[in-house]
Amino acid sequence: MKTTPTYMSINDAAKTSGMSAHYIRDLVKANKIKHVKSGMKYLINYPKMMDYFESLENNAA
């Protein structure tokens, strides 16, 4: 069974989720999704990002 890492780069999160890296970067800058900054790189908490997208989907319904 393959597991998804908890934290990943914006580009990896984009590839895994199917969202654009630009959109995810905008969400990070707006503090909409959980992340940490390591040097010049943002690391995304992938499960929290997916929770955020699910909450958007549930609110739209």
PDB file of C-alpha atoms in Angstrom:
ATOM      1  CA  MET A   1       0.000   0.000   0.000  1.00  0.00           C
ATOM      2  CA  LYS A   2       1.403   3.368  -1.037  1.00  0.00           C
ATOM      3  CA  THR A   3       1.012   6.194   1.454  1.00  0.00           C
ATOM      4  CA  THR A   4       0.968   9.899   0.699  1.00  0.00           C
ATOM      5  CA  PRO A   5       3.526  11.946   2.643  1.00  0.00           C
ATOM      6  CA  THR A   6       1.990  14.349   5.129  1.00  0.00           C
ATOM      7  CA  TYR A   7       4.043  17.332   3.941  1.00  0.00           C
ATOM      8  CA  MET A   8       5.037  17.902   0.336  1.00  0.00           C
ATOM      9  CA  SER A   9       6.183  20.682  -1.936  1.00  0.00           C
ATOM     10  CA  ILE A  10       3.690  22.830  -3.801  1.00  0.00           C
ATOM     11  CA  ASN A  11       4.638  21.125  -7.077  1.00  0.00           C
ATOM     12  CA  ASP A  12       4.204  17.634  -5.610  1.00  0.00           C
ATOM     13  CA  ALA A  13       0.876  18.624  -4.041  1.00  0.00           C
ATOM     14  CA  ALA A  14      -0.251  19.964  -7.419  1.00  0.00           C
ATOM     15  CA  LYS A  15       0.723  16.752  -9.229  1.00  0.00           C
ATOM     16  CA  THR A  16      -0.941  14.557  -6.597  1.00  0.00           C
ATOM     17  CA  SER A  17      -4.177  16.551  -6.361  1.00  0.00           C
ATOM     18  CA  GLY A  18      -4.569  17.603  -9.991  1.00  0.00           C
ATOM     19  CA  MET A  19      -4.727  21.283  -9.003  1.00  0.00           C
ATOM     20  CA  SER A  20      -2.351  23.833 -10.494  1.00  0.00           C
ATOM     21  CA  ALA A  21       0.750  24.821  -8.549  1.00  0.00           C
ATOM     22  CA  HIS A  22      -0.192  28.478  -9.065  1.00  0.00           C
ATOM     23  CA  TYR A  23      -3.603  27.945  -7.411  1.00  0.00           C
ATOM     24  CA  ILE A  24      -2.063  26.101  -4.450  1.00  0.00           C
ATOM     25  CA  ARG A  25       0.578  28.838  -4.077  1.00  0.00           C
ATOM     26  CA  ASP A  26      -2.203  31.456  -3.997  1.00  0.00           C
ATOM     27  CA  LEU A  27      -3.967  29.480  -1.244  1.00  0.00           C
ATOM     28  CA  VAL A  28      -0.719  29.340   0.751  1.00  0.00           C
ATOM     29  CA  LYS A  29      -0.185  33.098   0.425  1.00  0.00           C
ATOM     30  CA  ALA A  30      -3.783  33.690   1.565  1.00  0.00           C
ATOM     31  CA  ASN A  31      -3.251  31.313   4.554  1.00  0.00           C
ATOM     32  CA  LYS A  32      -6.172  29.141   3.407  1.00  0.00           C
ATOM     33  CA  ILE A  33      -4.255  25.855   3.711  1.00  0.00           C
ATOM     34  CA  LYS A  34      -1.815  24.607   6.354  1.00  0.00           C
ATOM     35  CA  HIS A  35       1.837  24.907   5.416  1.00  0.00           C
ATOM     36  CA  VAL A  36       5.321  25.499   6.774  1.00  0.00           C
ATOM     37  CA  LYS A  37       8.135  27.430   5.158  1.00  0.00           C
ATOM     38  CA  SER A  38      11.509  25.737   4.965  1.00  0.00           C
ATOM     39  CA  GLY A  39      14.044  28.198   3.606  1.00  0.00           C
ATOM     40  CA  MET A  40      12.606  29.399   0.301  1.00  0.00           C
ATOM     41  CA  LYS A  41      10.266  26.417  -0.069  1.00  0.00           C
ATOM     42  CA  TYR A  42       6.716  26.006   1.204  1.00  0.00           C
ATOM     43  CA  LEU A  43       5.700  22.561   2.401  1.00  0.00           C
ATOM     44  CA  ILE A  44       2.008  21.781   2.245  1.00  0.00           C
ATOM     45  CA  ASN A  45       0.173  19.643   4.782  1.00  0.00           C
ATOM     46  CA  TYR A  46      -1.467  17.493   2.104  1.00  0.00           C
ATOM     47  CA  PRO A  47      -4.261  15.922   4.216  1.00  0.00           C
ATOM     48  CA  LYS A  48      -5.268  19.380   5.518  1.00  0.00           C
ATOM     49  CA  MET A  49      -5.255  20.745   1.971  1.00  0.00           C
ATOM     50  CA  MET A  50      -7.606  17.973   0.869  1.00  0.00           C
ATOM     51  CA  ASP A  51      -9.825  18.696   3.902  1.00  0.00           C
ATOM     52  CA  TYR A  52      -9.967  22.323   2.746  1.00  0.00           C
ATOM     53  CA  PHE A  53     -11.080  21.288  -0.752  1.00  0.00           C
ATOM     54  CA  GLU A  54     -13.702  18.935   0.716  1.00  0.00           C
ATOM     55  CA  SER A  55     -15.073  21.736   2.896  1.00  0.00           C
ATOM     56  CA  LEU A  56     -15.431  23.930  -0.210  1.00  0.00           C
ATOM     57  CA  GLU A  57     -17.264  21.128  -1.961  1.00  0.00           C
ATOM     58  CA  ASN A  58     -19.584  20.553   1.011  1.00  0.00           C
ATOM     59  CA  ASN A  59     -20.374  24.272   1.321  1.00  0.00           C
ATOM     60  CA  ALA A  60     -21.213  24.488  -2.382  1.00  0.00           C
ATOM     61  CA  ALA A  61     -23.748  21.665  -2.155  1.00  0.00           C
TER      62      ALA A  61
END
